[in-house]
Short mmCIF file of C-alpha atoms and ligand atoms in Angstrom, two decimals:
data_model
loop_
_atom_site.label_atom_id
_atom_site.label_comp_id
_atom_site.label_asym_id
_atom_site.label_seq_id
_atom_site.Cartn_x
_atom_site.Cartn_y
_atom_site.Cartn_z
CA MET A 1 124.47 85.84 60.82
CA SER A 2 125.08 89.57 60.26
CA ASP A 3 127.52 91.31 62.59
CA ALA A 4 125.54 94.55 62.31
CA PRO A 5 124.62 96.02 65.70
CA ILE A 6 121.53 94.71 67.44
CA ARG A 7 119.09 97.61 67.33
CA ILE A 8 116.45 97.97 70.01
CA GLY A 9 113.70 100.57 70.00
CA VAL A 10 113.24 102.31 73.34
CA SER A 11 111.09 104.99 74.95
CA ALA A 12 113.52 107.91 74.99
CA CYS A 13 112.86 108.90 78.62
CA LEU A 14 114.26 105.52 79.76
CA LEU A 15 117.68 106.51 78.46
CA GLY A 16 117.67 109.67 80.57
CA GLN A 17 116.41 112.07 77.93
CA GLU A 18 114.37 114.87 79.50
CA VAL A 19 111.30 114.42 77.36
CA ARG A 20 108.62 113.69 79.93
CA TYR A 21 105.62 115.96 80.43
CA ASP A 22 107.23 117.40 83.56
CA GLY A 23 110.57 118.02 81.85
CA GLY A 24 112.14 115.05 83.61
CA HIS A 25 113.24 111.58 82.58
CA LYS A 26 112.96 107.99 83.80
CA ARG A 27 116.53 106.81 83.28
CA ASP A 28 116.74 103.09 83.79
CA PRO A 29 120.19 102.07 85.09
CA PHE A 30 119.98 98.49 83.79
CA LEU A 31 119.17 99.65 80.27
CA VAL A 32 121.74 102.43 80.16
CA GLU A 33 124.63 100.82 82.02
CA THR A 34 124.27 97.11 81.28
CA PHE A 35 122.04 96.22 78.34
CA GLY A 36 123.12 99.32 76.45
CA ARG A 37 126.68 97.98 76.17
CA TYR A 38 125.49 95.26 73.81
CA VAL A 39 122.87 96.98 71.68
CA GLU A 40 122.32 100.11 69.66
CA TRP A 41 119.33 102.12 70.84
CA VAL A 42 116.78 103.66 68.54
CA HIS A 43 115.08 106.12 70.86
CA VAL A 44 111.61 107.42 70.25
CA CYS A 45 109.43 109.82 72.23
CA PRO A 46 106.03 109.76 70.53
CA GLU A 47 104.65 112.73 72.47
CA VAL A 48 107.57 115.00 71.61
CA GLU A 49 107.53 113.75 68.02
CA ILE A 50 103.88 114.70 67.52
CA GLY A 51 104.84 118.22 68.53
CA LEU A 52 103.90 118.41 72.21
CA GLY A 53 106.48 120.51 74.02
CA THR A 54 108.54 119.69 77.09
CA PRO A 55 107.29 120.41 79.67
CA ARG A 56 103.67 119.98 78.59
CA ASP A 57 100.24 119.25 80.00
CA PRO A 58 99.89 115.60 80.98
CA ILE A 59 97.66 113.61 78.63
CA ARG A 60 95.65 110.50 79.34
CA LEU A 61 93.50 107.76 77.86
CA GLU A 62 89.74 108.23 78.10
CA ARG A 63 86.99 105.78 77.27
CA ALA A 64 84.50 106.98 74.67
CA GLY A 65 81.96 104.22 74.08
CA ARG A 66 83.90 101.28 72.65
CA ASP A 67 86.83 103.45 71.69
CA VAL A 68 89.73 104.77 73.74
CA ARG A 69 90.90 108.30 73.06
CA LEU A 70 94.14 110.11 73.86
CA VAL A 71 93.14 113.41 75.42
CA ASN A 72 94.55 116.48 77.14
CA PRO A 73 92.08 116.66 80.06
CA LYS A 74 92.90 120.29 80.76
CA THR A 75 92.04 121.63 77.30
CA GLY A 76 89.86 118.78 76.03
CA ILE A 77 92.02 118.50 72.90
CA ASP A 78 91.78 115.01 71.39
CA LEU A 79 95.17 113.78 70.15
CA THR A 80 94.05 110.30 69.08
CA ARG A 81 94.11 110.83 65.33
CA LYS A 82 97.37 112.72 65.44
CA MET A 83 99.07 109.97 67.46
CA ARG A 84 97.69 107.16 65.28
CA THR A 85 98.75 108.88 62.06
CA TYR A 86 102.19 109.61 63.50
CA ALA A 87 102.60 106.04 64.78
CA ALA A 88 101.80 104.52 61.38
CA ARG A 89 104.37 106.77 59.69
CA ARG A 90 107.06 106.37 62.37
CA LEU A 91 106.70 102.59 62.54
CA ALA A 92 106.98 102.32 58.76
CA ALA A 93 110.24 104.28 58.97
CA LEU A 94 111.48 102.06 61.80
CA GLU A 95 111.20 99.01 59.56
CA ASP A 96 114.38 100.17 57.81
CA GLN A 97 116.20 100.05 61.14
CA ASP A 98 115.84 96.26 61.47
CA LEU A 99 114.80 96.43 65.11
CA CYS A 100 115.22 93.20 67.08
CA GLY A 101 113.22 94.32 70.10
CA TYR A 102 111.51 97.22 71.80
CA ILE A 103 111.43 98.44 75.42
CA LEU A 104 108.54 100.66 76.42
CA LYS A 105 107.91 102.93 79.40
CA LYS A 106 105.22 101.49 81.62
CA ASP A 107 102.02 103.36 82.52
CA SER A 108 102.35 105.92 79.72
CA PRO A 109 99.21 106.70 77.66
CA SER A 110 101.48 106.65 74.61
CA CYS A 111 104.13 104.00 75.40
CA GLY A 112 102.60 101.77 78.12
CA LEU A 113 102.23 98.13 77.12
CA GLU A 114 99.59 96.98 79.59
CA ARG A 115 97.51 98.06 82.58
CA VAL A 116 97.60 101.73 81.53
CA ARG A 117 94.94 103.88 83.22
CA VAL A 118 91.84 104.57 81.12
CA TYR A 119 89.47 107.17 82.60
CA ASP A 120 85.70 106.90 82.31
CA GLY A 121 83.24 109.79 81.96
CA GLN A 122 83.32 110.40 85.71
CA GLY A 123 87.12 110.59 85.74
CA VAL A 124 87.49 107.19 87.39
CA PRO A 125 90.46 105.18 86.09
CA SER A 126 90.59 101.47 85.24
CA ARG A 127 93.95 99.85 84.71
CA ASN A 128 93.13 98.02 81.50
CA GLY A 129 94.54 100.15 78.69
CA ARG A 130 97.49 100.24 76.36
CA GLY A 131 99.33 103.31 75.11
CA LEU A 132 98.39 104.30 71.56
CA PHE A 133 101.93 104.11 70.19
CA ALA A 134 102.52 100.76 71.92
CA ASP A 135 99.26 99.45 70.46
CA ALA A 136 100.29 100.46 66.94
CA LEU A 137 103.71 98.85 67.47
CA LEU A 138 102.22 95.50 68.51
CA ARG A 139 99.79 95.49 65.60
CA ARG A 140 102.45 96.27 63.04
CA CYS A 141 105.18 94.00 64.47
CA PRO A 142 103.37 91.12 66.21
CA ASN A 143 106.49 88.91 66.43
CA LEU A 144 108.89 91.58 67.69
CA PRO A 145 110.05 91.01 71.30
CA VAL A 146 108.50 93.88 73.28
CA GLU A 147 108.72 94.52 77.01
CA GLU A 148 108.21 97.26 79.55
CA GLU A 149 111.15 98.44 81.63
CA GLY A 150 109.33 97.59 84.87
CA ARG A 151 108.88 93.93 83.93
CA LEU A 152 112.59 93.65 83.08
CA ASN A 153 113.35 93.91 86.80
CA ASP A 154 112.17 90.30 87.03
CA PRO A 155 115.26 88.18 86.18
CA ARG A 156 113.20 85.49 84.40
CA ILE A 157 111.40 88.00 82.21
CA ARG A 158 114.64 89.82 81.54
CA GLU A 159 116.41 86.61 80.50
CA ASN A 160 113.48 85.67 78.32
CA PHE A 161 113.47 89.06 76.60
CA VAL A 162 117.20 88.93 75.83
CA GLU A 163 116.83 85.37 74.53
CA ARG A 164 113.96 86.41 72.25
CA VAL A 165 115.93 89.38 70.91
CA PHE A 166 118.75 87.11 69.75
CA ALA A 167 116.34 84.47 68.42
CA TYR A 168 114.39 87.11 66.50
CA ARG A 169 117.59 88.30 64.91
CA ARG A 170 118.47 84.77 63.80
CA LEU A 171 114.96 84.29 62.43
CA ARG A 172 115.20 87.51 60.47
CA SER A 173 118.59 86.48 59.09
CA LEU A 174 117.13 83.17 57.94
CA PHE A 175 114.27 84.78 56.06
CA ALA A 176 116.20 87.85 54.85
CA GLY A 177 117.72 86.18 51.80
CA ARG A 178 116.80 83.33 49.47
CA TRP A 179 116.06 80.48 51.84
CA THR A 180 115.27 76.86 51.15
CA ILE A 181 113.20 74.32 53.03
CA GLY A 182 116.53 72.70 53.93
CA ASP A 183 117.65 75.99 55.56
CA LEU A 184 114.43 76.08 57.56
CA ALA A 185 114.84 72.44 58.63
CA ARG A 186 118.42 73.16 59.80
CA PHE A 187 117.22 76.24 61.68
CA HIS A 188 114.50 74.20 63.36
CA THR A 189 116.93 71.44 64.35
CA ALA A 190 119.44 73.95 65.69
CA HIS A 191 116.72 75.37 67.98
CA LYS A 192 115.39 72.03 69.15
CA LEU A 193 116.57 72.20 72.76
CA GLN A 194 115.70 75.86 73.06
CA LEU A 195 112.16 75.28 71.80
CA LEU A 196 111.68 72.20 73.98
CA SER A 197 112.70 74.15 77.07
CA HIS A 198 109.86 76.59 76.39
CA SER A 199 107.15 74.49 74.81
CA PRO A 200 107.43 70.85 73.67
CA LYS A 201 104.02 71.24 72.06
CA ALA A 202 105.17 74.18 69.95
CA TYR A 203 108.32 72.28 68.95
CA ALA A 204 106.16 69.44 67.64
CA THR A 205 103.77 71.80 65.83
CA LEU A 206 106.65 73.62 64.17
CA GLY A 207 108.22 70.29 63.21
CA ARG A 208 105.01 69.26 61.43
CA LEU A 209 104.98 72.59 59.62
CA VAL A 210 108.57 72.09 58.42
CA ALA A 211 107.71 68.55 57.27
CA ARG A 212 104.89 69.74 55.00
CA ALA A 213 106.50 73.06 54.00
CA LYS A 214 107.48 71.84 50.54
CA GLY A 215 103.90 71.89 49.33
CA MET A 216 103.06 75.29 50.79
CA PRO A 217 103.52 78.86 49.50
CA ARG A 218 106.78 80.31 50.88
CA ASP A 219 105.14 83.43 52.33
CA ARG A 220 102.75 81.27 54.31
CA VAL A 221 105.51 79.07 55.68
CA ARG A 222 107.54 82.11 56.69
CA ALA A 223 104.61 83.86 58.37
CA HIS A 224 103.38 80.76 60.14
CA TYR A 225 106.78 79.50 61.30
CA GLY A 226 107.90 82.98 62.41
CA ALA A 227 104.76 83.64 64.44
CA GLU A 228 104.74 80.20 66.13
CA PHE A 229 108.50 80.25 66.79
CA MET A 230 108.40 83.63 68.55
CA LYS A 231 105.22 82.73 70.41
CA ALA A 232 106.84 79.54 71.72
CA LEU A 233 109.90 81.42 72.99
CA SER A 234 107.71 83.94 74.80
CA GLU A 235 106.53 81.14 77.11
CA LEU A 236 108.77 81.31 80.15
CA ARG A 237 110.96 78.28 80.72
CA THR A 238 110.11 76.15 83.70
CA PRO A 239 112.94 74.50 85.70
CA ARG A 240 111.37 71.11 84.90
CA ARG A 241 111.37 71.59 81.13
CA HIS A 242 114.83 73.07 81.25
CA ALA A 243 116.17 70.10 83.25
CA SER A 244 114.56 67.59 80.90
CA ASP A 245 116.68 68.99 78.05
CA GLN A 246 120.02 68.62 79.82
S1 LIG B 1 106.80 107.47 78.07
FE1 LIG B 1 106.99 107.66 75.86
S2 LIG B 1 105.85 109.51 75.36
FE2 LIG B 1 106.24 109.57 77.56
S3 LIG B 1 108.12 110.72 77.79
FE3 LIG B 1 108.69 108.57 77.69
S4 LIG B 1 109.12 108.23 75.52
FE4 LIG B 1 107.98 110.14 75.66
#
C-alpha cells in the first residue's frame, strides 16, 4: 500500500479558520489535535470559495416546490446555481487529491450532512435537509467515508469512520493498478474477520461476487465490490458480532 499521506477533506471552519458568516470559526479540538496528527487535511470552505465574503449575510435552505434552494433571506439572492456549479468543478479537482474521507460541519446549508434546516414559505424550518455542497459530494463519491464533526463525538461512530478511512484507502490501492481476480480474492480473504464483524450477510454476498467475477466485466466487478464493501463497513459493529469473530 502507498505510504503517501492519508488525505481527508474537511470543512475549513473546523480547523479553526475564520471563514464563517460571522467571521468566526468552529475549531474542533479532536480533529486539530488528535486526528490531524495522522492525516493531511484538504480544507474547503464552499461559501468563501463561491465569493461570499467574511463576514457575510447568513444564507439558508428554502423549499421551493419539490426543489430546495440556497438563498440569502435578507436580499433574496438565490445562490443555488452558483453553489452547484462550483461544487461540480471543485469536486472534480478534488479527485486528483485521492481523498480517503471527508468531515463536514453539521447544520450548515452548504456543508451539513443531515438534518439541516429547510425553511418553508412561511419561514418555518424543518430539519430534513442537506447542505448543497455535501449533497454534491455524496452524489459524486458515494463510497467515500463521510461524517459530520458532531457525530464523531460518539466513540463508536468515530472508530467506524477511522476504520472506513483506512479500508477505503486499501480498496483504492487494490483497484488503482492492474488487478487480477486473484488479487481481489486475496483482498476479500484478508478482510474476512473485519467484514464478518460488521455484516455476515455482506461478507457472503461479496464472496459470491468474487466467485463469479471471472465471467464479469472488470468495471462492473470493481463498482459492485467497492460499493458493497464500503456499505458493509458502514454498519456499526455489534459486541455480539465482534465477539463471534474472536
Ligand atoms: S460550514 Fe462550510 S461553508 Fe460554512 S464556514 Fe464552515 S466550511 Fe465554510
